[in-house]
Backbone as CSV, one residue per row, in Angstrom:
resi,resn,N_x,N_y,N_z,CA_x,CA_y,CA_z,C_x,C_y,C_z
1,UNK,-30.725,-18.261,5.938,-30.065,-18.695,4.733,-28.551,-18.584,4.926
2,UNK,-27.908,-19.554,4.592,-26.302,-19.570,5.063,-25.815,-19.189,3.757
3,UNK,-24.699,-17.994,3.534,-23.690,-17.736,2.607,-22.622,-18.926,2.547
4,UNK,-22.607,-19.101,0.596,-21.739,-19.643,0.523,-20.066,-19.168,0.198
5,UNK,-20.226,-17.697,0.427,-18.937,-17.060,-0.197,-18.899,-16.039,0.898
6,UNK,-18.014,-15.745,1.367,-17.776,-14.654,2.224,-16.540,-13.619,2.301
7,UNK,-16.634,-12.428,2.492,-15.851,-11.327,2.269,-16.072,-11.443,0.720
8,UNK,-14.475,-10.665,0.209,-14.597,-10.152,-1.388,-15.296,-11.053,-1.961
9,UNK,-15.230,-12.262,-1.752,-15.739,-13.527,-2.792,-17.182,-13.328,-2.792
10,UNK,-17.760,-12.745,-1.865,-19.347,-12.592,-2.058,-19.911,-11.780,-3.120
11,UNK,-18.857,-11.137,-3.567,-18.920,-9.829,-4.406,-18.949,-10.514,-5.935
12,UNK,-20.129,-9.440,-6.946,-20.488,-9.875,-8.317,-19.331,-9.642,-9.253
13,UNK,-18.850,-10.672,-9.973,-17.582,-11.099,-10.565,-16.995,-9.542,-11.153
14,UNK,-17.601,-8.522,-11.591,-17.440,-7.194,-11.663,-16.518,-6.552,-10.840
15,UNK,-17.482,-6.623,-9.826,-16.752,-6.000,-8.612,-15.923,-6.509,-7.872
16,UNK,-15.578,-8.318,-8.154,-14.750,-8.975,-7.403,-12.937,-8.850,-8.328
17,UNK,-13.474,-8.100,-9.325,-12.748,-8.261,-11.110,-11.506,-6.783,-10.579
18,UNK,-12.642,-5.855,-9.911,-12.051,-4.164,-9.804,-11.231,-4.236,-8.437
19,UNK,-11.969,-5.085,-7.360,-11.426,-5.231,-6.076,-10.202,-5.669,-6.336
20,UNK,-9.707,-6.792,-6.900,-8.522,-7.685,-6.935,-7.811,-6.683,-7.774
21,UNK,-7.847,-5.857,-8.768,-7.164,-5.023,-9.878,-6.597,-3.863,-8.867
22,UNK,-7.510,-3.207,-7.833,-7.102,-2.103,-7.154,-6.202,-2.955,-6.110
23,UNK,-6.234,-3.901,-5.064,-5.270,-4.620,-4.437,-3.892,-4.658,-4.981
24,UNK,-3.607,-5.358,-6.113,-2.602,-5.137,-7.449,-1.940,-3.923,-7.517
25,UNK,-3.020,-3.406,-7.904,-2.298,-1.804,-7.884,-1.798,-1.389,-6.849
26,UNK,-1.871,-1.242,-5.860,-1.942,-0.505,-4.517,-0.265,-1.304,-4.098
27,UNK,-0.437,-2.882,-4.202,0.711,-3.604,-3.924,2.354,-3.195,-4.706
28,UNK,1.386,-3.006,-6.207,2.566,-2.656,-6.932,3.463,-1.379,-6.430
29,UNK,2.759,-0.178,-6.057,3.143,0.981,-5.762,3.545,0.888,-4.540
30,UNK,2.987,0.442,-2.931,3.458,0.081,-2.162,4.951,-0.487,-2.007
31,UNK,5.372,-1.455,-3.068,6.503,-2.200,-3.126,7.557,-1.691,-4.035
32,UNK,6.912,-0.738,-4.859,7.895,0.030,-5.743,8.289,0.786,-5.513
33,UNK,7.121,2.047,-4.413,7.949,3.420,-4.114,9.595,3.647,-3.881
34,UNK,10.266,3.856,-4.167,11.387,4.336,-4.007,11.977,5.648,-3.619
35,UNK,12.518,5.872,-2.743,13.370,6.936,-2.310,14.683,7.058,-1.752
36,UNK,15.138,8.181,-1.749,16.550,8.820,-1.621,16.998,8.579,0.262
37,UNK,18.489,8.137,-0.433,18.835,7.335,1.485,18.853,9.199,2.259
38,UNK,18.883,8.873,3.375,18.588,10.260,4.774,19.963,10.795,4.211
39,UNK,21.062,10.454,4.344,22.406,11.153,4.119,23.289,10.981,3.142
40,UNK,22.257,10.455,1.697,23.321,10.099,0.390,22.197,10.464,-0.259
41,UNK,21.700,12.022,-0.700,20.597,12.218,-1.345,20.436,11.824,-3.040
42,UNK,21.570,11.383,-3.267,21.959,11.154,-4.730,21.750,9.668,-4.658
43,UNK,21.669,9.061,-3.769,21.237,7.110,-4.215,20.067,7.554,-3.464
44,UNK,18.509,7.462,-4.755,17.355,7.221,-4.654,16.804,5.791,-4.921
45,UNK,17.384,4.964,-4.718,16.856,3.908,-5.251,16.197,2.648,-4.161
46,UNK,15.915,3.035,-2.436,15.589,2.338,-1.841,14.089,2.101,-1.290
47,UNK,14.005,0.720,-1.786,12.544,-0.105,-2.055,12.531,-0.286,-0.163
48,UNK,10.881,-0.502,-0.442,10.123,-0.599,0.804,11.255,-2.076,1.291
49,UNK,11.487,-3.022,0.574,11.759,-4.266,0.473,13.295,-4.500,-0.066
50,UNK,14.644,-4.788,0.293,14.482,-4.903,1.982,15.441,-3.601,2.477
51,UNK,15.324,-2.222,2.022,15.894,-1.527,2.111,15.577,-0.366,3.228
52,UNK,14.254,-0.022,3.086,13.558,0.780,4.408,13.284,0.029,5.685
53,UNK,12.406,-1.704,5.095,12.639,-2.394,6.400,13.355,-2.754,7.303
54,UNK,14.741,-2.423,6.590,15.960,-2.945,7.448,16.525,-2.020,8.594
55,UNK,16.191,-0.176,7.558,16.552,0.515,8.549,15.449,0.967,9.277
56,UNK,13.684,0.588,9.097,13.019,0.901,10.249,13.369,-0.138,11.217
57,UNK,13.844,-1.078,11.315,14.233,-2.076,11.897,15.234,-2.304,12.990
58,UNK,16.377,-1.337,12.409,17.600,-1.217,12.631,18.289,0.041,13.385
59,UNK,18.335,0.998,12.838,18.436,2.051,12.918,17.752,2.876,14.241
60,UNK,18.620,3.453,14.689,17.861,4.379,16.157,18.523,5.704,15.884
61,UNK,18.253,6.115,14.749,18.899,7.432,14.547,17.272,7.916,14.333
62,UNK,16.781,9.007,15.113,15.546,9.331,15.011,15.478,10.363,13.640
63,UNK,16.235,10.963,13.076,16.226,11.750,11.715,16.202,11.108,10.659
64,UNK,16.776,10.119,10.429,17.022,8.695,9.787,15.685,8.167,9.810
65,UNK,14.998,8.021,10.726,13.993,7.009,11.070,12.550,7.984,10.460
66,UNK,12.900,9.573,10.419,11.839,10.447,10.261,11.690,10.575,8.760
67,UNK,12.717,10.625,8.593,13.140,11.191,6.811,12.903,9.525,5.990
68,UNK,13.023,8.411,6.698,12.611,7.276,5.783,10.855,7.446,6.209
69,UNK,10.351,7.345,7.270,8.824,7.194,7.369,8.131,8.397,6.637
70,UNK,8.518,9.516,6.301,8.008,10.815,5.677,8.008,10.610,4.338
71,UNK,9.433,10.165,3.780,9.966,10.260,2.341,8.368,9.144,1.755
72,UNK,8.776,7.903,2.406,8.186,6.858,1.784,6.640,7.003,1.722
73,UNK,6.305,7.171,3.042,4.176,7.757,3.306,4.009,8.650,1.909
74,UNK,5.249,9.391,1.668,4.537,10.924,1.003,4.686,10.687,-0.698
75,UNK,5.625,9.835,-0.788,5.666,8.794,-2.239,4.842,7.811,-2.669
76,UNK,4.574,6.649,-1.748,3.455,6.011,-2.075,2.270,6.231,-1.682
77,UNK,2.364,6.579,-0.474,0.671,7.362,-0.215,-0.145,8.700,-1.643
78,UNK,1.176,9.523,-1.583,0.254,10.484,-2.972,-0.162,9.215,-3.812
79,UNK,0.908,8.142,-4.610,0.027,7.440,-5.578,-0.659,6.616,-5.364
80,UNK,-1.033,5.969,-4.094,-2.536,4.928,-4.150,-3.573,5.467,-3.264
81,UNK,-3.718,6.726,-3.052,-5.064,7.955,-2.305,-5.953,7.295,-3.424
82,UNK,-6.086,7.688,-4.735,-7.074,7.059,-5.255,-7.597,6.609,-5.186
83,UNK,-6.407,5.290,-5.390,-6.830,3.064,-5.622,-7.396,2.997,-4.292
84,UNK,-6.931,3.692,-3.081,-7.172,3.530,-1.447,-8.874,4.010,-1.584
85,UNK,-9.282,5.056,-1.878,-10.512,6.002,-2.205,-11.546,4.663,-2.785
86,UNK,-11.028,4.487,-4.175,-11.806,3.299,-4.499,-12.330,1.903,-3.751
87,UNK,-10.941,1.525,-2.915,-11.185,0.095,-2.413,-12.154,0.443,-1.335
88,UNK,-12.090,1.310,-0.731,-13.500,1.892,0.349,-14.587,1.647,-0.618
89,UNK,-14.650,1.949,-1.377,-16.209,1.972,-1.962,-16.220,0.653,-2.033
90,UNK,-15.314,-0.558,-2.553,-15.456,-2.096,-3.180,-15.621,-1.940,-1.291
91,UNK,-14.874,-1.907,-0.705,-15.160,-2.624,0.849,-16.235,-2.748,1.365
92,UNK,-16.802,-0.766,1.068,-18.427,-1.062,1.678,-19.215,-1.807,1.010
93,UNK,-19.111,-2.261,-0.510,-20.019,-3.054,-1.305,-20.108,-4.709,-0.589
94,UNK,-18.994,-4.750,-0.344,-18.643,-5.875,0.317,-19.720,-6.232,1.993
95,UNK,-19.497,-5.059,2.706,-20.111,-5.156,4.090,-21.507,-5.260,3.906
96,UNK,-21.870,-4.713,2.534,-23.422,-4.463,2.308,-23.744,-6.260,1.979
97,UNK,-22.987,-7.114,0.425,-23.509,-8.074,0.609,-23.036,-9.743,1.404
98,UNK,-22.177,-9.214,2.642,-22.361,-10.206,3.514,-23.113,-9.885,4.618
């Protein structure tokens, strides 16, 4: 029997409803985290976008490079462990019905 929907789309409009809501979420926080520059602890205001990318990018100051990959993991990672927790469960639902 050939599937006509594959990956998330195979999934019952429920679960295809929670999958896409936790993605959302996860994106929002991902792109929002914000943190404080390595040597101006008083301007917190730099987004994944295009403010960390520029200096993982850029930058070869390895303290610089430690204190942005730490700051940012430990900001947005604490808030989407959850949404992350959850989308495992939508994922395996997923592997189960394709």
């Amino acid at each position: 029997m050939l599937q006509s929907e594959v990956g998330p789309n195979a999934l019952p409009l429920e679960s295809l409803d929670r999958y896409n809501r936790l993605i959302n979420e996860m994106l929002y926080i991902y792109n929002g985290a914000t943190i404080c520059a390595y040597q101006q602890p008083f301007l917190c205001n730099l987004r994944y976008i295009p403010d960390l990318k520029e200096i993982m990018s850029k930058s070869r100051d390895w303290d610089e490079l430690q204190h942005t990959w730490v700051e940012y993991h430990r900001k947005a990672g604490r808030e989407m462990r959850d949404g992350y927790e959850q989308l495992v469960d939508v994922m395996n639902e997923v592997a189960h019905v394709n």
